[in-house]
Tab-separated table of C-alpha atoms in Angstrom:
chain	number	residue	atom	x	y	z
D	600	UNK	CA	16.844	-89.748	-28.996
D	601	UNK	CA	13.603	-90.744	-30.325
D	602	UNK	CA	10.909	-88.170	-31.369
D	603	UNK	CA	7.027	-88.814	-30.746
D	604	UNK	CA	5.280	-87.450	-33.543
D	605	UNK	CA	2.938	-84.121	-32.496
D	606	UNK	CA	-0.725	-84.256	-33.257
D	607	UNK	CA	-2.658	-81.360	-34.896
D	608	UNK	CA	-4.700	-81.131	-31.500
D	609	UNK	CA	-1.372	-80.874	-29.167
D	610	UNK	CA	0.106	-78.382	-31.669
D	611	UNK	CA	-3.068	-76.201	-31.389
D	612	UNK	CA	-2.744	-76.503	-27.714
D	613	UNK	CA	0.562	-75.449	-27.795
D	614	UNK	CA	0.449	-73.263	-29.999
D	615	UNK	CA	-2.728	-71.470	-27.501
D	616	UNK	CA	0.160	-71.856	-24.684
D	617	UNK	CA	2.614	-69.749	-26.314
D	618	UNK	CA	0.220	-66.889	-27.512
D	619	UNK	CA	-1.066	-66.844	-23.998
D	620	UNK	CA	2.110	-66.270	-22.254
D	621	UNK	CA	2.755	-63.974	-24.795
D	622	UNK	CA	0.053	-61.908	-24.077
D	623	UNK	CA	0.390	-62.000	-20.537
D	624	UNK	CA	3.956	-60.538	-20.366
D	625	UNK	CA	2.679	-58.153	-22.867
D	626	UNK	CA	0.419	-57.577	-20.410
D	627	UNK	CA	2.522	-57.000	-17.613
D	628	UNK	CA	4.990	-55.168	-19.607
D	629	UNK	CA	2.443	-52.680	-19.962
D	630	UNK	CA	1.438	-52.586	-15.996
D	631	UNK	CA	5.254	-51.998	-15.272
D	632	UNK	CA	4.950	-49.135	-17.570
D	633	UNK	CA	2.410	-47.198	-15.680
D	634	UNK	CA	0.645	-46.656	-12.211
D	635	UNK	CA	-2.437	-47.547	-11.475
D	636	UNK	CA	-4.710	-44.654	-9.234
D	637	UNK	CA	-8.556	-45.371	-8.944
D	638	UNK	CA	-12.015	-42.974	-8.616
D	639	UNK	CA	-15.197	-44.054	-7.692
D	640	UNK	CA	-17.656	-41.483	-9.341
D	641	UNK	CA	-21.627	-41.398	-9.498
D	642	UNK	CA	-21.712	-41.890	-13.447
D	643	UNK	CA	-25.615	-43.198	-13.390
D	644	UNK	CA	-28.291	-42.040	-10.646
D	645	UNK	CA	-29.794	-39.230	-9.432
D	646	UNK	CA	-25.703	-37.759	-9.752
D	647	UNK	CA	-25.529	-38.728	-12.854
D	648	UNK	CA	-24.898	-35.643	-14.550
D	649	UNK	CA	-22.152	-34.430	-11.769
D	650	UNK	CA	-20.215	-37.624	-11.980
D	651	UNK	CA	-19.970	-37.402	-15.621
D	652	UNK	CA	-18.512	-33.711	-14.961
D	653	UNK	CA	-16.210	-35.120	-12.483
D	654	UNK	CA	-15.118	-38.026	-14.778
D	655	UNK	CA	-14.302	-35.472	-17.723
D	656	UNK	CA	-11.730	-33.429	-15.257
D	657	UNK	CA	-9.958	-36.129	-13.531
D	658	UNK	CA	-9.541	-37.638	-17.427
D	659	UNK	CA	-8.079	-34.317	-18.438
D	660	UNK	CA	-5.662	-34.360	-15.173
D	661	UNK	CA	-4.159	-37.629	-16.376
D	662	UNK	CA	-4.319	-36.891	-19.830
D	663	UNK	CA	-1.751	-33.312	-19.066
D	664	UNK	CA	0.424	-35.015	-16.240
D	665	UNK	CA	1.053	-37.557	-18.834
D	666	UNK	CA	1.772	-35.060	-21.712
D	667	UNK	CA	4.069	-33.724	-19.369
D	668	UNK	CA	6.238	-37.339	-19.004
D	669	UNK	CA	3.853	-39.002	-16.447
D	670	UNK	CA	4.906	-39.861	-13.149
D	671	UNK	CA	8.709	-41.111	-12.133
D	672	UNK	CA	8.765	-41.588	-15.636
D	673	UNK	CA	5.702	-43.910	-16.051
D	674	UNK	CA	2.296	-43.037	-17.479
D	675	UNK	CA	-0.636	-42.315	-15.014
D	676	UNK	CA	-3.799	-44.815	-15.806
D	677	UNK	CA	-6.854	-44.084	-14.144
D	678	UNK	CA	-9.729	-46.863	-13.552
D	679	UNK	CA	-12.527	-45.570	-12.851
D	680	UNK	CA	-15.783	-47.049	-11.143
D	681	UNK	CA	-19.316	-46.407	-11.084
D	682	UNK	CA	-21.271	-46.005	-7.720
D	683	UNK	CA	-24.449	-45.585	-9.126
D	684	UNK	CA	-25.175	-43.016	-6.371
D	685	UNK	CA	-25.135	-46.349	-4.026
D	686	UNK	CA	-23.335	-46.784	-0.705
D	687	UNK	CA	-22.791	-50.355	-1.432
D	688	UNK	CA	-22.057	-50.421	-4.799
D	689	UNK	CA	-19.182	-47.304	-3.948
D	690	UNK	CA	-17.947	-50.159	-1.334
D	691	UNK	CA	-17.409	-52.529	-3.953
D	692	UNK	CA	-16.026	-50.496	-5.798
D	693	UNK	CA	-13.566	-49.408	-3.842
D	694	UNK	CA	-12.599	-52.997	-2.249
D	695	UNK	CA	-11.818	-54.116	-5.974
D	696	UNK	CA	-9.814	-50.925	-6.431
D	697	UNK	CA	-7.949	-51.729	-3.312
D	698	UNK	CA	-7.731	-55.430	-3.731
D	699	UNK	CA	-7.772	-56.001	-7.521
D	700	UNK	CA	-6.056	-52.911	-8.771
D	701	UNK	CA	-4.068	-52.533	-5.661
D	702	UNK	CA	-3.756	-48.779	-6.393
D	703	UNK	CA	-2.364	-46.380	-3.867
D	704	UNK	CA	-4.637	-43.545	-4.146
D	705	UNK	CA	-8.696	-43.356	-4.761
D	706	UNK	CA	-10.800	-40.594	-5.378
D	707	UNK	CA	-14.594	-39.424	-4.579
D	708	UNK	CA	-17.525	-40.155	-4.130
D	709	UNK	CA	-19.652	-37.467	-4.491
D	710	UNK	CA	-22.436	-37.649	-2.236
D	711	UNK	CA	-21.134	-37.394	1.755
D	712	UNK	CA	-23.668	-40.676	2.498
D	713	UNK	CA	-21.731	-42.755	-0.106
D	714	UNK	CA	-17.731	-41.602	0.758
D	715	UNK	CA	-18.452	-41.983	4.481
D	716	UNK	CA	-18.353	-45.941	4.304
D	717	UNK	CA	-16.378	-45.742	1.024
D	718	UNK	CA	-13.461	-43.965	2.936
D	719	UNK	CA	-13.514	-45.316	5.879
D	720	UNK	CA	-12.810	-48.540	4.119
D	721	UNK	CA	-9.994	-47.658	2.141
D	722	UNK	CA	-8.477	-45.924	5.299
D	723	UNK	CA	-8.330	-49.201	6.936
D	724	UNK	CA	-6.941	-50.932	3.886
D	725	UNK	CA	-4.430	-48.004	4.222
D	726	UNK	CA	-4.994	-46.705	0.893
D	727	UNK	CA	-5.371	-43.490	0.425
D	728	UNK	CA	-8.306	-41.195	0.320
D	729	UNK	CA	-8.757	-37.795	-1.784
D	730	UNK	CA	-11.991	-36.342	-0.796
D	731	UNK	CA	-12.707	-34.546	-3.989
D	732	UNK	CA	-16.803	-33.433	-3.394
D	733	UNK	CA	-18.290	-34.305	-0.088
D	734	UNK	CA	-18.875	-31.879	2.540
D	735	UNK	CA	-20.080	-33.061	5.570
D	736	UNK	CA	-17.913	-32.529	8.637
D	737	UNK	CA	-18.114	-36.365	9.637
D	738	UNK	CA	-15.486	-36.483	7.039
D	739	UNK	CA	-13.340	-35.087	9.290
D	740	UNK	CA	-13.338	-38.146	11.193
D	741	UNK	CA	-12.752	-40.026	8.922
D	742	UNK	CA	-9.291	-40.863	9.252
D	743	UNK	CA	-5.229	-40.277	9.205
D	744	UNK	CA	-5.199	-41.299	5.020
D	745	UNK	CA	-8.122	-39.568	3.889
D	746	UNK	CA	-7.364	-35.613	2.503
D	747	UNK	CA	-10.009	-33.357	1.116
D	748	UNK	CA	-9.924	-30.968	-1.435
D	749	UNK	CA	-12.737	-29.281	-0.806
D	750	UNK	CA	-14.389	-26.876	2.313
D	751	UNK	CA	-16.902	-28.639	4.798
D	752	UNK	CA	-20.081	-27.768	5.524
D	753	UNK	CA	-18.972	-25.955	8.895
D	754	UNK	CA	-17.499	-23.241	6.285
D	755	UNK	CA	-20.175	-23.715	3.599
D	756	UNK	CA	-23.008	-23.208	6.426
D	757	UNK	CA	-21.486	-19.656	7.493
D	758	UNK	CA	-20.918	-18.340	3.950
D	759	UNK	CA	-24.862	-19.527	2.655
D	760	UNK	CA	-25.984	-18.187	5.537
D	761	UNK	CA	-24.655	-14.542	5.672
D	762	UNK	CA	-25.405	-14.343	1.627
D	763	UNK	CA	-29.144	-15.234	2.093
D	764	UNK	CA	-29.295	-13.001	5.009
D	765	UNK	CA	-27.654	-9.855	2.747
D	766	UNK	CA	-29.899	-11.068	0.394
D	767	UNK	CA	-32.988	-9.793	2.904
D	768	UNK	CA	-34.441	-12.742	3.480
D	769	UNK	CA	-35.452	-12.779	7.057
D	770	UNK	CA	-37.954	-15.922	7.236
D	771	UNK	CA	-36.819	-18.811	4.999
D	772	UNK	CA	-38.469	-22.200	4.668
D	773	UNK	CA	-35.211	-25.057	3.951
D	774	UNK	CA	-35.407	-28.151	2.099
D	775	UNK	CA	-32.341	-30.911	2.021
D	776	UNK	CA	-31.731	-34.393	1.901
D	777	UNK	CA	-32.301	-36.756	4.650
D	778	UNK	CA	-28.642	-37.679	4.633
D	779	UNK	CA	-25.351	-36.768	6.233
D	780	UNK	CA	-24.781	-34.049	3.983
D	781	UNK	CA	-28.569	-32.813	4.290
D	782	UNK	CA	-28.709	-33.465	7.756
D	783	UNK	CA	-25.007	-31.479	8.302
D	784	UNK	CA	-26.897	-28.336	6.237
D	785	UNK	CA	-29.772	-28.359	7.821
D	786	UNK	CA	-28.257	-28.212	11.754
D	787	UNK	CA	-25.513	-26.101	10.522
D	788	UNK	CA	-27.546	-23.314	7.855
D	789	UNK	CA	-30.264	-22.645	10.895
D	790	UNK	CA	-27.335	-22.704	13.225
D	791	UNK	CA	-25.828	-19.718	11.374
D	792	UNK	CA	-28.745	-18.050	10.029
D	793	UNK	CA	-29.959	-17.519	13.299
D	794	UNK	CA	-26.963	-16.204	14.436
D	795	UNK	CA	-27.656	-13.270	12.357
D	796	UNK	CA	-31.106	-12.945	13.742
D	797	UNK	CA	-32.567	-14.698	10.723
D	798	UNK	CA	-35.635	-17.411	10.943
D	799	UNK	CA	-36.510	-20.833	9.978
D	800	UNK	CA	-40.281	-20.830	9.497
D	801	UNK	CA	-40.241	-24.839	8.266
D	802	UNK	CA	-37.873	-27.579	7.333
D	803	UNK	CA	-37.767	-30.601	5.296
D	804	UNK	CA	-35.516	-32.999	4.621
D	805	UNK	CA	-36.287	-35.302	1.992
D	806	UNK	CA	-36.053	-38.638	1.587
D	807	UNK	CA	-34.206	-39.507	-1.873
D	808	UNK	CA	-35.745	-41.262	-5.128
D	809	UNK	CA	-39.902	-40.029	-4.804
D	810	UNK	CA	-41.283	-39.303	-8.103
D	811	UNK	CA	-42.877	-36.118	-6.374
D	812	UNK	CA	-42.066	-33.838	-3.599
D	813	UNK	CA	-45.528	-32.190	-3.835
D	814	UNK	CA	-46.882	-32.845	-0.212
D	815	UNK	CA	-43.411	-31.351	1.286
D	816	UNK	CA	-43.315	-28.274	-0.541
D	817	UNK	CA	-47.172	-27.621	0.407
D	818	UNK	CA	-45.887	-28.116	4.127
D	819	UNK	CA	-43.478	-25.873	3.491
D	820	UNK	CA	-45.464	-23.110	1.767
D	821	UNK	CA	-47.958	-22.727	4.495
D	822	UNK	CA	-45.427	-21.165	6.730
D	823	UNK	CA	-45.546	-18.148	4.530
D	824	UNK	CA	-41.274	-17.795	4.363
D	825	UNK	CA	-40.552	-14.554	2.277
D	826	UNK	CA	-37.645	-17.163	0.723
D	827	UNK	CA	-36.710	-20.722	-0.058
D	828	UNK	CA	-33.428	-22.076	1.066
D	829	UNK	CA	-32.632	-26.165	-0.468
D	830	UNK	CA	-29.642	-27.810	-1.224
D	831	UNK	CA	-30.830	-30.947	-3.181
D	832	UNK	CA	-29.306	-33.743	-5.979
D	833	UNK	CA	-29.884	-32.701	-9.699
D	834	UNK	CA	-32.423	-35.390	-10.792
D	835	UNK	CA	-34.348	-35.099	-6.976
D	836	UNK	CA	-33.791	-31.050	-7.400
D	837	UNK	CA	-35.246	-31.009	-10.925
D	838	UNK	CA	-38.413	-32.460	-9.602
D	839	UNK	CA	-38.185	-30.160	-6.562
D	840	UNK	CA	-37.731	-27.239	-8.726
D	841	UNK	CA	-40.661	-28.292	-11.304
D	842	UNK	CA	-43.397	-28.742	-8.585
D	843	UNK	CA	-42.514	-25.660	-7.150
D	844	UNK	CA	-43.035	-23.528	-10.239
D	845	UNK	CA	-46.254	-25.770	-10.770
D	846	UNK	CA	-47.368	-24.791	-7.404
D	847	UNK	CA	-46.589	-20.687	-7.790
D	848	UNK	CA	-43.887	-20.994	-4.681
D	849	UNK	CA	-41.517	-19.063	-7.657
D	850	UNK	CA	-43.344	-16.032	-6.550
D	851	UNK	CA	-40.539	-15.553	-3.328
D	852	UNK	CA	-36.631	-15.762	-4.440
D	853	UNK	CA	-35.412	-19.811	-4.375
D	854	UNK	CA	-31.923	-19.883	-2.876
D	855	UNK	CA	-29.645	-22.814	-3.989
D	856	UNK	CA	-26.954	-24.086	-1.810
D	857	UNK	CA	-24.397	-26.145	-3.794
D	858	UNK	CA	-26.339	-24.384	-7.014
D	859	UNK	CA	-24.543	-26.603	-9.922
D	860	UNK	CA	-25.535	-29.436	-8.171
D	861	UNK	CA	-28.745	-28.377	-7.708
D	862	UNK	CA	-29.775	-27.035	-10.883
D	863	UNK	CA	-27.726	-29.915	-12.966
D	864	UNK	CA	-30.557	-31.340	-13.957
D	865	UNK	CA	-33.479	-28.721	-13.853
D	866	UNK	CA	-34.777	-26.865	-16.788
D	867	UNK	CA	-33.090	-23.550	-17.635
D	868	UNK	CA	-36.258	-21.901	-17.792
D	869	UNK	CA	-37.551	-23.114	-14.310
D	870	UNK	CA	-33.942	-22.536	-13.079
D	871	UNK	CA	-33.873	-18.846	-14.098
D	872	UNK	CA	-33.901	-16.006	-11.491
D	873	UNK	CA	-32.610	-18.455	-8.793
D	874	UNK	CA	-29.730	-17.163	-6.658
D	875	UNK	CA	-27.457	-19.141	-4.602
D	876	UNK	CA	-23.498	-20.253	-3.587
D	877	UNK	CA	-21.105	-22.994	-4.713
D	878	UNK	CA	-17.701	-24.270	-3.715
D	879	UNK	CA	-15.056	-21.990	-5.164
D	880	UNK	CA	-14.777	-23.004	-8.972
D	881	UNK	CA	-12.082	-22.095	-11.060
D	882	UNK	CA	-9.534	-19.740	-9.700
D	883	UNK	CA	-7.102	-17.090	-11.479
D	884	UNK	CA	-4.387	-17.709	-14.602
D	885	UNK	CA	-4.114	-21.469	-13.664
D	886	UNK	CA	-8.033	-21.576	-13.304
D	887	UNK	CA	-8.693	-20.030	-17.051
D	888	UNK	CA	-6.398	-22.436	-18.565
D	889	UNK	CA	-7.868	-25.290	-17.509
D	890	UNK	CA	-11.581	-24.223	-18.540
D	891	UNK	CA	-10.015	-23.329	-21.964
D	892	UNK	CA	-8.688	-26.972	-21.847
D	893	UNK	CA	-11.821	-28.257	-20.863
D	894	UNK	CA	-13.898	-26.667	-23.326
D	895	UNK	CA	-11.365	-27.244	-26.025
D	896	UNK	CA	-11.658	-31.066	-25.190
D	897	UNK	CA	-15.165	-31.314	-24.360
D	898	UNK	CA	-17.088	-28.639	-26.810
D	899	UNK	CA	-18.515	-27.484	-23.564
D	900	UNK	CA	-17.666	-25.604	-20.573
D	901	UNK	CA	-18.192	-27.755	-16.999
D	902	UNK	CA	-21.430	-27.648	-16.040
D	903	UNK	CA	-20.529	-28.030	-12.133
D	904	UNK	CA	-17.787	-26.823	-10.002
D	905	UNK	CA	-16.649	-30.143	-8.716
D	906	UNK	CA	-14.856	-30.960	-12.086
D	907	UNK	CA	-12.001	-28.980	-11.185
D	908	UNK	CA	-11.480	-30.797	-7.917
D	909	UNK	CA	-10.948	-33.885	-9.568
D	910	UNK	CA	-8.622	-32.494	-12.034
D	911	UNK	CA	-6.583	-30.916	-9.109
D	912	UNK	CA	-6.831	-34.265	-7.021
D	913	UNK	CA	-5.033	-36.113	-9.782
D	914	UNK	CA	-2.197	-33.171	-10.457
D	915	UNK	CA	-1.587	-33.664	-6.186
D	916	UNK	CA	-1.514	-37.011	-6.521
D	917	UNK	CA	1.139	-36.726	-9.658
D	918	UNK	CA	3.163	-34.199	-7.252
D	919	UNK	CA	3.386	-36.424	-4.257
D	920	UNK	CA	4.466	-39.530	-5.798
D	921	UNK	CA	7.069	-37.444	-7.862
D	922	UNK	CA	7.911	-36.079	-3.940
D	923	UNK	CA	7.797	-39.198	-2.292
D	924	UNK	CA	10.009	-40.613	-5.436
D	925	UNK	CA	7.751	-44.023	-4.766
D	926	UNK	CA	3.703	-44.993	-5.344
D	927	UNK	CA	3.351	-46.825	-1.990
D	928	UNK	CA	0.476	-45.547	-0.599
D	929	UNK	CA	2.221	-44.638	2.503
D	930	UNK	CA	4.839	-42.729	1.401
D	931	UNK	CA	2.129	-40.571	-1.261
D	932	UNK	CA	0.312	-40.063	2.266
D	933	UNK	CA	3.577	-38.946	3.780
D	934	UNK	CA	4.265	-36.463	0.530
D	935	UNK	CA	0.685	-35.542	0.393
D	936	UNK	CA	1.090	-33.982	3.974
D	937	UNK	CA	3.944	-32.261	3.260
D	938	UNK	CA	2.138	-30.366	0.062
D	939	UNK	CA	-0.814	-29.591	2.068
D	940	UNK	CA	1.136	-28.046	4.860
D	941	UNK	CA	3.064	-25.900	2.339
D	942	UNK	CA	0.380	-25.022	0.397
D	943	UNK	CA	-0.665	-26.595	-3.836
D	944	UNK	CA	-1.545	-23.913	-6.465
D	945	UNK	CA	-4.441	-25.643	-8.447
D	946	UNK	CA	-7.014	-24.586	-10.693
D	947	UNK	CA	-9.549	-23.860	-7.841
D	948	UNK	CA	-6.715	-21.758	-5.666
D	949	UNK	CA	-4.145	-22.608	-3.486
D	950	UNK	CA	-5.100	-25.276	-1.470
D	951	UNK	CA	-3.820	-25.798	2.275
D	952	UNK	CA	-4.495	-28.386	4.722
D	953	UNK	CA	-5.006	-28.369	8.589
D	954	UNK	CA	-3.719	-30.850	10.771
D	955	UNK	CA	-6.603	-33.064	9.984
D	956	UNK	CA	-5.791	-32.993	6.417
D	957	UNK	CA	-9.111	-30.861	5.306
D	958	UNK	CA	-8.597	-27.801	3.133
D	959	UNK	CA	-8.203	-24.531	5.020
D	960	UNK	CA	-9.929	-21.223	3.603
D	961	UNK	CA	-11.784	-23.063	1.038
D	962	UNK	CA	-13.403	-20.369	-2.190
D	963	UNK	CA	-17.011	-20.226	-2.592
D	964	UNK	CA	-18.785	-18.429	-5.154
D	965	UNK	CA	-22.154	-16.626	-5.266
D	966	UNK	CA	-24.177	-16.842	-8.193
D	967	UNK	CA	-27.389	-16.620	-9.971
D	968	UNK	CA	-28.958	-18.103	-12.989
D	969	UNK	CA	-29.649	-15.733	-16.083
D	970	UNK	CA	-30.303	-16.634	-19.592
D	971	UNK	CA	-29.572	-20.514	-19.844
D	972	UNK	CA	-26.768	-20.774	-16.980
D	973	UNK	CA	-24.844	-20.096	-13.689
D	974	UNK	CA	-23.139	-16.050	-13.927
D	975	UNK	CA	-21.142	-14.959	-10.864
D	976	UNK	CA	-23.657	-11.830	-9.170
């Protein structure tokens, strides 16, 4: 058979052919040795500071289920994405998660405006949904493959409300964002504050992103309220929380709804003496373990309470696919379920699920700040 000499050009080319295969079954060696599971997190914005929290806890999730053996014997590998505290970004996001990645199970957002669309999205991809920080009750409706982790508003509301009310405030002026969360607070806070025969003298909600919030905190301080109730994003809240020491409203107690969130971002020294609530941080032996972890790994303790959530999102996740012996995203729903309606011992408490797949009983703290951060009161 007669051989036709190879040029130096068609060897280089072939040469390029061979590495390339090579690398690609390298490459998909190494996506048959793991499963894929997806977040979308704020890491930049005015939740900047959160999502970074958040990040750090779902990182150390995967990091112990894999030290453990992974998942059916695979490694866990989390891609994350950034929202950038945007509605359509987070729906990018998540449709290149879906579609890209094709991964089975995505976490977050944080801020209810941004999961709403987010979720509702993945639900009708069918992929499913672990609602690890939003609390507006319109998550509820979300749909059949969308789980949260933590307590709604219509729980949050009732708990806020009877603290600042034990707290004697009678007359309270509230600030919150003009969003579905803020809006959810607002309707639900007076709802249950004036169940107990308290007062709302004024109310603003916000709209996000102003460089000052002077001209609705004057509005709000001729009412006279012998307290402040807000609920607000760090960056947004640390401006919030300046201009109100600036204008002497500091003089009446400042009550923080959601306080890591919204003190994230604020000066210690303009934060201290504030009281408020949060969701239910970390909880008991399993609880203590993981903030050792976290601090171990980190050099710092969390600076929110939603970084636990994350961490116990992934560790369900891990359980249900072990349950459901398969990472179809049907069959994790399926498993997922099953764990809720039995009940999942995490680092923020047993968590439960109703028939609508939204945690039952959720914790809630109540706290203050004192000398440079949050302490339980």
């Amino acid at each position: 058979m007669k051989r036709f000499p190879t040029s130096p050009s068609r060897r280089t080319h072939l040469a390029s052919a061979l590495c390339l295969l090579a690398l690609t079954a390298t490459g998909a060696a190494r996506a048959q040795d793991s499963i894929n599971i997806g977040a979308v997190l704020s890491l930049t914005g005015a939740n900047a500071t959160v999502g970074e929290d958040v990040r750090r806890g779902v990182l150390l999730g995967v990091e112990h289920v894999n030290a453990k053996g992974g998942v059916l014997g695979k490694k866990l590998n989390l891609i994350i994405e950034d929202s950038g505290g945007n509605p359509t970004t987070a729906l990018s996001a998540a449709r290149k998660l879906a579609t890209v990645d094709k991964v089975p199970v995505v976490m977050g957002e944080y801020s209810s405006g941004i999961t709403l669309p987010m979720a509702q999205y993945l639900v009708k991809e069918g992929v499913t949904h672990i609602n690890i920080a939003s609390s507006s009750t319109k998550v509820r409706e979300i749909g059949a493959t969308s789980f949260s982790l933590v307590g709604l508003e219509n729980f949050g509301n009732a708990f806020s409300a009877k603290d600042v009310w034990e707290s004697g405030m009678r007359k309270v002026a509230l600030v919150a964002p003009n969003n579905a969360y803020g809006q959810g607070v607002a309707h639900g806070f007076k709802q249950e504050f004036e169940k107990l025969g308290g007062k709302i003298a004024a109310e603003v909600l916000y709209t996000a992103g102003q460089s000052t919030y002077r001209r609705e905190l004057q509005q709000l301080a001729r009412s006279n309220p012998d307290g402040y109730v807000y609920t607000a994003y760090g960056q947004e809240s640390a401006v919030l929380n300046r201009e109100a020491e600036e204008l002497g409203l500091r003089k009446v107690p400042f009550y923080a709804i959601l306080m890591s969130m919204s003190l994230s971002d604020t000066a210690p020294a303009i934060a201290n003496g504030q009281i408020g609530m949060e969701l239910g941080s970390l909880r008991g032996t399993a609880g203590k373990a993981y903030g050792d972890a976290f601090a171990a790994k980190y050099k710092e303790a969390p600076k929110t309470a939603y970084t636990g959530y994350g961490y116990d999102a992934v560790l369900m996740t891990a359980a249900a696919m072990e349950k459901a012996k398969s990472t179809k995203a049907a069959d994790v729903q399926t498993a997922l379920r099953d764990i809720g309606n039995t009940g999942f011992d995490g680092v923020t408490g047993n968590i439960k699920l109703d028939q609508d797949r939204q945690r039952v009983d959720p914790p809630y703290d109540k706290l203050k700040f004192e000398n440079g951060k949050l302490a339980p009161r």
